């Protein structure tokens, strides 16, 4: 048994010493492919597939139903809560302006200065009152004179009376030119200036 095994090993080793792709046989040198050596182009490799298919987890129907019930309760609670209104910052007084310690104290005046200011204020009020009364009397006198003049004019001529009641466009001359209908400049870049965007974004 050992003799036959040694003979087989010798034959294998003798075949390996021959050219890797073929053996030369006979005088015509016929090439015969060796069964022990395959050409390189026929060799193929594939990535080792060692992963196992993922096993599907068994879902408990009771647990899934409990999760759905919890989600429904949360949605109902959110529906009951009223939506928060976005505050308008323009109508909110800043807290630093409500600080009473920032009030500026009035300067202390002497007795003579305070009395002088009080007398000056009374004199100014008296002057403005007299001015107002004079203006009202002047307007009343002008209106009374206008009414008398129109009454006398109506007795003289009805046409002149109707013409006098019409407004005079030349009494207050006013000219105005509207905007010109010209297309805007395509390459004009309007000055935007430098600013810091502090706009707050609210999400509900």
GROMACS .gro file of C-alpha atoms in nm:
model
  204
    1UNK     CA    1   0.000   0.000   0.000
    2UNK     CA    2   0.285   0.236   0.084
    3UNK     CA    3   0.462   0.146  -0.239
    4UNK     CA    4   0.160   0.236  -0.453
    5UNK     CA    5   0.114   0.564  -0.265
    6UNK     CA    6   0.477   0.661  -0.320
    7UNK     CA    7   0.448   0.581  -0.690
    8UNK     CA    8   0.141   0.806  -0.724
    9UNK     CA    9   0.322   1.091  -0.551
   10UNK     CA   10   0.618   1.055  -0.785
   11UNK     CA   11   0.394   1.070  -1.088
   12UNK     CA   12   0.223   1.387  -0.960
   13UNK     CA   13   0.556   1.554  -0.891
   14UNK     CA   14   0.694   1.457  -1.232
   15UNK     CA   15   0.387   1.607  -1.400
   16UNK     CA   16   0.424   1.932  -1.206
   17UNK     CA   17   0.781   1.977  -1.336
   18UNK     CA   18   0.647   1.985  -1.691
   19UNK     CA   19   0.529   2.319  -1.856
   20UNK     CA   20   0.226   2.453  -1.674
   21UNK     CA   21  -0.014   2.475  -1.962
   22UNK     CA   22   0.076   2.181  -2.189
   23UNK     CA   23   0.291   1.866  -2.243
   24UNK     CA   24   0.493   1.784  -2.552
   25UNK     CA   25   0.411   1.436  -2.685
   26UNK     CA   26   0.568   1.253  -2.979
   27UNK     CA   27   0.772   1.382  -3.268
   28UNK     CA   28   0.500   1.627  -3.389
   29UNK     CA   29   0.499   1.808  -3.054
   30UNK     CA   30   0.124   1.798  -3.002
   31UNK     CA   31   0.011   2.015  -2.716
   32UNK     CA   32  -0.211   1.854  -2.462
   33UNK     CA   33  -0.372   2.057  -2.183
   34UNK     CA   34  -0.291   1.937  -1.837
   35UNK     CA   35  -0.582   1.862  -1.609
   36UNK     CA   36  -0.380   1.995  -1.315
   37UNK     CA   37  -0.317   2.344  -1.458
   38UNK     CA   38  -0.597   2.562  -1.607
   39UNK     CA   39  -0.537   2.877  -1.817
   40UNK     CA   40  -0.549   3.211  -1.636
   41UNK     CA   41  -0.849   3.344  -1.836
   42UNK     CA   42  -1.070   3.065  -1.708
   43UNK     CA   43  -1.006   3.150  -1.343
   44UNK     CA   44  -1.288   3.346  -1.180
   45UNK     CA   45  -1.326   3.484  -0.835
   46UNK     CA   46  -1.636   3.579  -0.640
   47UNK     CA   47  -1.684   3.773  -0.317
   48UNK     CA   48  -1.735   3.557  -0.012
   49UNK     CA   49  -2.097   3.563   0.090
   50UNK     CA   50  -2.098   3.520   0.464
   51UNK     CA   51  -2.406   3.730   0.554
   52UNK     CA   52  -2.724   3.570   0.666
   53UNK     CA   53  -3.068   3.695   0.565
   54UNK     CA   54  -3.225   3.921   0.821
   55UNK     CA   55  -3.486   3.758   1.026
   56UNK     CA   56  -3.818   3.935   1.044
   57UNK     CA   57  -3.907   4.042   1.392
   58UNK     CA   58  -4.236   3.919   1.515
   59UNK     CA   59  -4.458   4.216   1.599
   60UNK     CA   60  -4.701   4.175   1.881
   61UNK     CA   61  -5.044   4.300   1.760
   62UNK     CA   62  -5.140   4.408   2.112
   63UNK     CA   63  -4.828   4.620   2.147
   64UNK     CA   64  -4.881   4.778   1.807
   65UNK     CA   65  -5.241   4.861   1.898
   66UNK     CA   66  -5.127   5.021   2.226
   67UNK     CA   67  -4.880   5.242   2.037
   68UNK     CA   68  -5.156   5.355   1.802
   69UNK     CA   69  -5.382   5.438   2.092
   70UNK     CA   70  -5.108   5.647   2.254
   71UNK     CA   71  -5.057   5.839   1.929
   72UNK     CA   72  -5.431   5.907   1.904
   73UNK     CA   73  -5.441   6.041   2.260
   74UNK     CA   74  -5.144   6.270   2.193
   75UNK     CA   75  -5.310   6.405   1.878
   76UNK     CA   76  -5.632   6.474   2.069
   77UNK     CA   77  -5.439   6.666   2.336
   78UNK     CA   78  -5.264   6.874   2.069
   79UNK     CA   79  -5.598   6.956   1.906
   80UNK     CA   80  -5.739   7.085   2.236
   81UNK     CA   81  -5.447   7.325   2.290
   82UNK     CA   82  -5.520   7.661   2.115
   83UNK     CA   83  -5.256   7.779   1.867
   84UNK     CA   84  -5.006   8.030   2.000
   85UNK     CA   85  -5.033   8.376   1.846
   86UNK     CA   86  -4.722   8.531   1.699
   87UNK     CA   87  -4.635   8.841   1.904
   88UNK     CA   88  -4.613   9.176   1.726
   89UNK     CA   89  -4.286   9.323   1.844
   90UNK     CA   90  -4.381   9.673   1.728
   91UNK     CA   91  -4.659   9.686   1.989
   92UNK     CA   92  -4.450   9.547   2.275
   93UNK     CA   93  -4.265   9.798   2.490
   94UNK     CA   94  -3.908   9.686   2.556
   95UNK     CA   95  -3.830   9.594   2.915
   96UNK     CA   96  -3.543   9.841   2.934
   97UNK     CA   97  -3.787  10.126   2.867
   98UNK     CA   98  -4.007  10.018   3.159
   99UNK     CA   99  -3.725  10.050   3.407
  100UNK     CA  100  -3.815  10.328   3.653
  101UNK     CA  101  -3.453  10.383   3.746
  102UNK     CA  102  -3.390  10.530   3.400
  103UNK     CA  103  -3.616  10.832   3.465
  104UNK     CA  104  -3.421  11.153   3.440
  105UNK     CA  105  -3.470  11.380   3.737
  106UNK     CA  106  -3.571  11.742   3.670
  107UNK     CA  107  -3.309  12.004   3.747
  108UNK     CA  108  -3.363  12.188   4.070
  109UNK     CA  109  -3.446  12.557   4.023
  110UNK     CA  110  -3.434  12.837   4.273
  111UNK     CA  111  -3.750  13.009   4.391
  112UNK     CA  112  -3.690  13.320   4.177
  113UNK     CA  113  -3.634  13.112   3.859
  114UNK     CA  114  -3.947  12.902   3.915
  115UNK     CA  115  -4.158  13.216   3.976
  116UNK     CA  116  -4.016  13.380   3.663
  117UNK     CA  117  -4.103  13.077   3.452
  118UNK     CA  118  -4.459  13.064   3.592
  119UNK     CA  119  -4.515  13.436   3.515
  120UNK     CA  120  -4.370  13.396   3.166
  121UNK     CA  121  -4.598  13.100   3.096
  122UNK     CA  122  -4.906  13.296   3.211
  123UNK     CA  123  -4.808  13.590   2.992
  124UNK     CA  124  -4.762  13.359   2.692
  125UNK     CA  125  -5.105  13.199   2.749
  126UNK     CA  126  -5.267  13.545   2.770
  127UNK     CA  127  -5.098  13.656   2.445
  128UNK     CA  128  -5.210  13.344   2.254
  129UNK     CA  129  -5.567  13.383   2.379
  130UNK     CA  130  -5.585  13.742   2.257
  131UNK     CA  131  -5.437  13.640   1.922
  132UNK     CA  132  -5.697  13.366   1.881
  133UNK     CA  133  -5.987  13.600   1.966
  134UNK     CA  134  -5.860  13.856   1.712
  135UNK     CA  135  -5.837  13.593   1.438
  136UNK     CA  136  -6.191  13.466   1.507
  137UNK     CA  137  -6.331  13.821   1.496
  138UNK     CA  138  -6.149  13.892   1.169
  139UNK     CA  139  -6.293  13.579   1.009
  140UNK     CA  140  -6.643  13.662   1.130
  141UNK     CA  141  -6.618  14.017   0.992
  142UNK     CA  142  -6.494  13.884   0.654
  143UNK     CA  143  -6.780  13.635   0.632
  144UNK     CA  144  -7.037  13.899   0.725
  145UNK     CA  145  -6.900  14.135   0.460
  146UNK     CA  146  -6.906  13.855   0.202
  147UNK     CA  147  -7.269  13.774   0.276
  148UNK     CA  148  -7.372  14.141   0.245
  149UNK     CA  149  -7.183  14.176  -0.083
  150UNK     CA  150  -7.346  13.864  -0.230
  151UNK     CA  151  -7.690  13.982  -0.125
  152UNK     CA  152  -7.637  14.319  -0.297
  153UNK     CA  153  -7.494  14.144  -0.605
  154UNK     CA  154  -7.796  13.915  -0.628
  155UNK     CA  155  -8.024  14.221  -0.637
  156UNK     CA  156  -7.822  14.372  -0.919
  157UNK     CA  157  -7.762  14.067  -1.145
  158UNK     CA  158  -7.845  13.701  -1.105
  159UNK     CA  159  -7.577  13.594  -1.356
  160UNK     CA  160  -7.302  13.777  -1.170
  161UNK     CA  161  -7.427  13.627  -0.844
  162UNK     CA  162  -7.408  13.269  -0.984
  163UNK     CA  163  -7.062  13.340  -1.128
  164UNK     CA  164  -6.944  13.469  -0.789
  165UNK     CA  165  -7.052  13.145  -0.619
  166UNK     CA  166  -6.830  12.935  -0.848
  167UNK     CA  167  -6.478  12.848  -0.719
  168UNK     CA  168  -6.190  13.050  -0.862
  169UNK     CA  169  -5.920  12.815  -1.003
  170UNK     CA  170  -5.668  13.101  -1.025
  171UNK     CA  171  -5.699  13.188  -0.657
  172UNK     CA  172  -5.449  12.920  -0.556
  173UNK     CA  173  -5.231  12.842  -0.862
  174UNK     CA  174  -5.112  12.483  -0.858
  175UNK     CA  175  -4.933  12.288  -1.131
  176UNK     CA  176  -4.838  11.925  -1.112
  177UNK     CA  177  -4.666  11.688  -1.353
  178UNK     CA  178  -4.719  11.316  -1.318
  179UNK     CA  179  -4.452  11.047  -1.339
  180UNK     CA  180  -4.297  10.988  -1.679
  181UNK     CA  181  -4.380  10.659  -1.849
  182UNK     CA  182  -4.024  10.541  -1.907
  183UNK     CA  183  -3.901  10.183  -1.867
  184UNK     CA  184  -3.677  10.113  -1.567
  185UNK     CA  185  -3.306  10.065  -1.604
  186UNK     CA  186  -3.226   9.696  -1.638
  187UNK     CA  187  -2.871   9.716  -1.496
  188UNK     CA  188  -2.955   9.956  -1.213
  189UNK     CA  189  -2.875   9.822  -0.867
  190UNK     CA  190  -3.079   9.994  -0.600
  191UNK     CA  191  -2.879  10.087  -0.289
  192UNK     CA  192  -2.980   9.859  -0.006
  193UNK     CA  193  -2.748   9.982   0.263
  194UNK     CA  194  -2.603   9.784   0.550
  195UNK     CA  195  -2.838   9.626   0.798
  196UNK     CA  196  -2.861   9.334   1.038
  197UNK     CA  197  -3.156   9.106   0.984
  198UNK     CA  198  -3.299   9.031   1.331
  199UNK     CA  199  -3.634   8.898   1.215
  200UNK     CA  200  -3.751   8.612   1.437
  201UNK     CA  201  -3.906   8.305   1.278
  202UNK     CA  202  -4.186   8.138   1.476
  203UNK     CA  203  -4.285   7.777   1.416
  204UNK     CA  204  -4.594   7.610   1.555
   0.00000   0.00000   0.00000
